[in-house]
Coordinates of C-alpha atoms in Angstrom, one line a residue:
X9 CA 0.0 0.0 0.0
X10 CA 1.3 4.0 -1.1
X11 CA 2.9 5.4 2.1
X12 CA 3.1 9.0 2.8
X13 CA 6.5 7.9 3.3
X14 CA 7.7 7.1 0.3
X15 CA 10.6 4.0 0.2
X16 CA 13.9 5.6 -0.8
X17 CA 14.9 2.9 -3.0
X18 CA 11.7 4.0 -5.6
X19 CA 13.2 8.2 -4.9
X20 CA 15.8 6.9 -8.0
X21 CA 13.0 6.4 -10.1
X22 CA 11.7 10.0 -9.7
X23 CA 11.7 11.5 -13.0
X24 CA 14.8 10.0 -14.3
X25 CA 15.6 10.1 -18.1
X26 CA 11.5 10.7 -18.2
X27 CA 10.6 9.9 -21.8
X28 CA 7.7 10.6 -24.3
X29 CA 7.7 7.6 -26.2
X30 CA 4.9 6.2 -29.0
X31 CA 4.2 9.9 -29.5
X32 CA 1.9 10.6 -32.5
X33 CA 0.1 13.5 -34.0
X34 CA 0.3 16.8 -35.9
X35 CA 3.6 18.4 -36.6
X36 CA 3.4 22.1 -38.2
X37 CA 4.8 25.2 -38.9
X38 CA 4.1 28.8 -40.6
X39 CA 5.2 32.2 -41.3
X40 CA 4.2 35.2 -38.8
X41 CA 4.3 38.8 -38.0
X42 CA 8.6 39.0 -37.3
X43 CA 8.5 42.3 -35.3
X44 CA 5.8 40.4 -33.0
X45 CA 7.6 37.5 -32.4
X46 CA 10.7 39.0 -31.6
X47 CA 9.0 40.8 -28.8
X48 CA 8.1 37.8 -27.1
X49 CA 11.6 36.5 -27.0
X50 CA 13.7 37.3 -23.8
X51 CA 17.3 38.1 -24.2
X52 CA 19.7 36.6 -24.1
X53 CA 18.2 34.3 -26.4
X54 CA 17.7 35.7 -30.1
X55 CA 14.8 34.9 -32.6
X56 CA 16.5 32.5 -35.8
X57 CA 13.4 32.6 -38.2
X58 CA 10.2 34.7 -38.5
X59 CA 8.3 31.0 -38.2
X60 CA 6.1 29.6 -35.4
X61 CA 6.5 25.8 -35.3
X62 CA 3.9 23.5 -33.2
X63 CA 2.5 19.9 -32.8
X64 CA -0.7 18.5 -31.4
X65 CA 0.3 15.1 -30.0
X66 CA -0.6 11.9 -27.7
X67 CA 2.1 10.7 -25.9
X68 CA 1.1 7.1 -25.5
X69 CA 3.7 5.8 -22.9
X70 CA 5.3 8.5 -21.1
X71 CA 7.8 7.4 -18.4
X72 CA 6.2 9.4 -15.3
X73 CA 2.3 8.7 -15.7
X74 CA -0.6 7.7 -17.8
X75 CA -0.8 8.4 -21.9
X76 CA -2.0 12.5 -22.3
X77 CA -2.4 14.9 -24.9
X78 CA -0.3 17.8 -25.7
X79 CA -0.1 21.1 -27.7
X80 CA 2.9 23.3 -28.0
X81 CA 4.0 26.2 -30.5
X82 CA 7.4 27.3 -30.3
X83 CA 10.1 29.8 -31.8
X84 CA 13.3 29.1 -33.4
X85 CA 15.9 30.9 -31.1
X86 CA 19.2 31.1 -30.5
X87 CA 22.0 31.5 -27.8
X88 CA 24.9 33.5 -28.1
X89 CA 24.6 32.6 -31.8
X90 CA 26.0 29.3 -30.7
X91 CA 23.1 26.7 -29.3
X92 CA 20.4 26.8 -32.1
X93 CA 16.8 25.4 -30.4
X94 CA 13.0 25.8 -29.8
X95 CA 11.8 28.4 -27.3
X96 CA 8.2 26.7 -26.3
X97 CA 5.3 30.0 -25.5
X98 CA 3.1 27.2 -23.7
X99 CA 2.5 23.5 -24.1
X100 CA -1.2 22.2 -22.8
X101 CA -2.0 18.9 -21.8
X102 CA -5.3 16.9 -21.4
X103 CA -6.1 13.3 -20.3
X104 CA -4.7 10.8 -17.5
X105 CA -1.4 11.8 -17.5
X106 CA -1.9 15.4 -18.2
X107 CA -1.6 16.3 -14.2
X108 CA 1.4 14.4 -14.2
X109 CA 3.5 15.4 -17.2
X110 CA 2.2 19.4 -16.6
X111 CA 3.9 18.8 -12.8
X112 CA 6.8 16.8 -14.0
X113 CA 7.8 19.6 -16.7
X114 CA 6.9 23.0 -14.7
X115 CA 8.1 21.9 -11.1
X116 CA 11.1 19.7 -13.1
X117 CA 12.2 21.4 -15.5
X118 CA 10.5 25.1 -15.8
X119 CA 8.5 24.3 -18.7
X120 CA 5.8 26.3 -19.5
X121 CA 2.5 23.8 -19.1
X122 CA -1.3 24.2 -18.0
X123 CA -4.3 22.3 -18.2
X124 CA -6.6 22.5 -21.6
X125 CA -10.0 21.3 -20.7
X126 CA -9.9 19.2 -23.4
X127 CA -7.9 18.0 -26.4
X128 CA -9.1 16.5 -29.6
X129 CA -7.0 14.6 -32.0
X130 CA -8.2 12.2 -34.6
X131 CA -6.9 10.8 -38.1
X132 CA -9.5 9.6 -40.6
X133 CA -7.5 8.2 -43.4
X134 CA -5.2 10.9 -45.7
X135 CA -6.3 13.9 -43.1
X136 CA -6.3 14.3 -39.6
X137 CA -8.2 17.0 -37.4
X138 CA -6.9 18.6 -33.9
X139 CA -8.6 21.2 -31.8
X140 CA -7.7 22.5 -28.3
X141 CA -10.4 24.3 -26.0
X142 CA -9.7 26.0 -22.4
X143 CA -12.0 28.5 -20.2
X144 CA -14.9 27.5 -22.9
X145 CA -12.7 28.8 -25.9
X146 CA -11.4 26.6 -28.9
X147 CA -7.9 28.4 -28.5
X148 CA -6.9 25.9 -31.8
X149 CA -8.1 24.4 -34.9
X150 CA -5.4 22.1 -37.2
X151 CA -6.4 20.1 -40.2
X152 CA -3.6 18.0 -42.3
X153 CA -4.4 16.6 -45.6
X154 CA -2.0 13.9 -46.8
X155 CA -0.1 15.1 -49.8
X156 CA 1.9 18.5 -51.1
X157 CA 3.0 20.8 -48.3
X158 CA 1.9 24.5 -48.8
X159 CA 5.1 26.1 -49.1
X160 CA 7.2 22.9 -51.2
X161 CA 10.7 25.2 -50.0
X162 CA 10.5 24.2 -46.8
X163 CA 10.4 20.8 -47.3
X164 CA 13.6 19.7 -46.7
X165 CA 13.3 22.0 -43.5
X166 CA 11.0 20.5 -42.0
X167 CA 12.7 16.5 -43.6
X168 CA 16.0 17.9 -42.0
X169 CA 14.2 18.3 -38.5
X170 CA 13.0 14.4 -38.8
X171 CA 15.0 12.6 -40.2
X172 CA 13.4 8.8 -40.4
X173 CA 14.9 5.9 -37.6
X174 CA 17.9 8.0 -36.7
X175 CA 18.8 9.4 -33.8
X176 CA 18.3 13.2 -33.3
X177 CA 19.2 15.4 -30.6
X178 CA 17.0 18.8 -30.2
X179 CA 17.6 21.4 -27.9
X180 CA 14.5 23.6 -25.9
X181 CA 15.2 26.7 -23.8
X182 CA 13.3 27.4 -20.6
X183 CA 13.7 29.1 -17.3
X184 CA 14.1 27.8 -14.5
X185 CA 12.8 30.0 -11.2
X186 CA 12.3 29.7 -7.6
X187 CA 9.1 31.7 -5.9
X188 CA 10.1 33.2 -2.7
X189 CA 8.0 35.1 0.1
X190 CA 9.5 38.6 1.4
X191 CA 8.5 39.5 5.2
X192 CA 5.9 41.8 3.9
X193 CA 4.1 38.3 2.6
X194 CA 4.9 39.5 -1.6
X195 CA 6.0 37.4 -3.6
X196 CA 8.7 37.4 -6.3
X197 CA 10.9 35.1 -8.4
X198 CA 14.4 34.3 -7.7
X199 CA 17.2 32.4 -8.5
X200 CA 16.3 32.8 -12.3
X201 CA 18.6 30.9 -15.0
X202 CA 18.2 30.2 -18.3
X203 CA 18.9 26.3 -19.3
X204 CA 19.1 24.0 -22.5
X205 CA 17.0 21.3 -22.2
X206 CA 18.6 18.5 -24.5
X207 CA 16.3 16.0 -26.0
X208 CA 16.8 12.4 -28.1
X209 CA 14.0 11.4 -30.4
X210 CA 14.0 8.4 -33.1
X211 CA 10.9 9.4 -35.5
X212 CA 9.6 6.5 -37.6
X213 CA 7.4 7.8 -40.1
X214 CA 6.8 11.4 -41.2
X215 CA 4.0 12.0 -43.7
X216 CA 3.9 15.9 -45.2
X217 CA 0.7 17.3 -46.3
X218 CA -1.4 20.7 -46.2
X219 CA -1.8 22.6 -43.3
X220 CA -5.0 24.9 -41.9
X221 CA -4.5 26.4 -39.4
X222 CA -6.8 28.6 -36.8
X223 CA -5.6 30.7 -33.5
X224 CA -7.4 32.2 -30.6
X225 CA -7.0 33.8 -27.8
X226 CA -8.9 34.2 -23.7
X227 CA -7.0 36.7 -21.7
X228 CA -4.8 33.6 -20.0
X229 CA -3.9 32.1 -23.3
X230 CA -2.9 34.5 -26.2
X231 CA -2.5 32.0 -28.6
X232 CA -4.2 34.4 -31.5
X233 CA -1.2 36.7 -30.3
X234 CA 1.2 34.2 -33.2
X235 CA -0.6 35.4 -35.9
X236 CA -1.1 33.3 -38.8
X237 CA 0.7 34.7 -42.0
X238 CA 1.3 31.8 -43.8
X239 CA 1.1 28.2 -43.7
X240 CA 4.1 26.1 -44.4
X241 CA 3.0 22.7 -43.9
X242 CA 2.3 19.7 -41.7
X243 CA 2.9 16.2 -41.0
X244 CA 1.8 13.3 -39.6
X245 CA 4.4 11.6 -37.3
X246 CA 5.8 9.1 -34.9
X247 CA 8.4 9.1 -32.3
X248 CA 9.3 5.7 -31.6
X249 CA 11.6 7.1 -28.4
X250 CA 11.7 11.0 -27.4
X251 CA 14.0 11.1 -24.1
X252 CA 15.1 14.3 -21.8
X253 CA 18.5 12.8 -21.2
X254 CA 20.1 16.4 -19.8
X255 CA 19.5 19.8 -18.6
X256 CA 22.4 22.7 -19.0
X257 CA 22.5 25.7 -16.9
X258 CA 23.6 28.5 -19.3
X259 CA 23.5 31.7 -18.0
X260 CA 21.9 34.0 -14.7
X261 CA 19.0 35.6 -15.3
X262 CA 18.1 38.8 -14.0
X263 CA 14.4 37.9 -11.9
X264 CA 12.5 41.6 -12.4
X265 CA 13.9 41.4 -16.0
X266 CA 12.4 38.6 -17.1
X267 CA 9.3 37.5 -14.6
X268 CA 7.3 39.3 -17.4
X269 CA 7.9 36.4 -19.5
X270 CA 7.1 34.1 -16.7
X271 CA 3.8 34.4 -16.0
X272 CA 1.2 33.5 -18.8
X273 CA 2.6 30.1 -20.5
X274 CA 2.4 29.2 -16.9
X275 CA -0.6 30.5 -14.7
X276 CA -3.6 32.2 -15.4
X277 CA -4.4 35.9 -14.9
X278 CA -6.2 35.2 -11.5
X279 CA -2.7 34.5 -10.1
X280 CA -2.1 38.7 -10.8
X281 CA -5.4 40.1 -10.9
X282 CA -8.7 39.9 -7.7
X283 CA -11.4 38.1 -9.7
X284 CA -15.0 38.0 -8.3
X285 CA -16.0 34.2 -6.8
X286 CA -19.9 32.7 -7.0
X287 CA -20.6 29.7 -5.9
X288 CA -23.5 27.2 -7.2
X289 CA -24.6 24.6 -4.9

């Protein structure tokens, strides 16, 4: 029987090498407003590309819970024009393992993750649909069609990115923060450092196609705020393996500096702003 003291032989186990494996959905990428974007990068990272990549994805046998569903979209950054790799906005889980993988990633690592009421993905055939709806709003609408990407130049791109049954490592940059109380009961982050999250994936099949693509936005997620330009395409995909095998600490962050770009991937607004309560009994 579970203990509220837990045996130390099983405190090894606690998130080590936790993996996303059998992961399959949506991959996806376009063109947005390059001004924007750059605004919503912290320093000292630096934007690489004026594109917006994303997935919609199960994760069918993560290491640290039940199977979940997650969304993500994510700049193309760089560090010190030396460590090229994704800078995730917010990643949003539903099902099982959602509780688990959104506490594994934000307490673990300082990934930016919250709850979605609820995620859809579904494949019928040569197209698949995805659509993701929080606080009663469908914050995202994806449709693949098997075939022809949209933009046929960044093919190779997006290939280069997945290569088929080889071993890739990819690189995500977060934050990672501790919350401490002053003596007149505020509270502010501390201890703020920027890291390099390195990844391992094996896909084993990639299947481009046609992308359609719709963003919105509630006043806790701004998802409408990555404006649409363009559609560059899509794919259908599987990860055989996708393991979180290291994390680098890169550089001190200055706290007041970059809390701004703390908050929202990760809370809602209530967390900031006195919200009226009803109850219904």
């Amino acid at each position: 029987m579970t203990s509220y003291v837990t045996d130390p032989k099983l405190i090894k186990q606690f998130l080590n090498n936790p993996s996303m494996n059998d992961q399959e959905g949506i991959a996806f990428a376009y063109a947005t407003d390059p001004e924007m974007l750059a605004k919503l990068i912290p320093a000292p990272l630096k934007l690489a590309a004026p594109i917006v990549m994303g997935y919609v994805v199960h994760m069918g046998k993560p290491s640290f819970g039940a199977p979940y569903l997650e969304q993500t979209l994510y700049a193309l950054v760089s560090y010190q024009d030396k460590i090229m790799g994704a800078y995730p906005f917010e990643l949003l889980l539903h099902g099982p393992g959602a509780e688990a993988a959104m506490v594994a990633g934000r307490e673990g690592a300082g990934i930016p993750k919250k709850l979605a009421d609820k995620i859809e993905l579904t494949r019928m055939g040569d197209t698949a649909h995805a659509a993701v709806r929080r606080h009663g709003q469908e914050l995202l609408a994806v449709d693949w069609a098997s075939g022809d990407i949209n933009d046929p130049s960044f093919l190779p791109q997006f290939a280069q990115m997945m290569p088929l049954n080889k071993p890739v490592e990819n690189t995500s940059f977060f934050f990672d923060y501790d919350v401490e109380q002053a003596e007149d009961g505020s509270n502010h982050f501390a201890n703020v450092q920027l890291v390099a999250t390195q990844m391992t994936s094996v896909t084993s099949s990639l299947e481009p196609g046609k992308l359609t693509l719709k963003l919105n936005s509630t006043e806790d997620d701004p998802l409408g705020e990555l404006k649409v330009l363009k559609p560059l395409g899509a794919g259908w995909y599987h990860f055989d393996t996708s393991v979180m095998h290291q994390t680098v600490k890169l550089a001190d962050v200055d706290a007041d500096a970059i809390a701004p770009y703390l908050i929202t991937g990760r809370y809602d607004q209530g967390i900031l702003k006195p919200q009226a309560t009803s109850y219904q009994i």
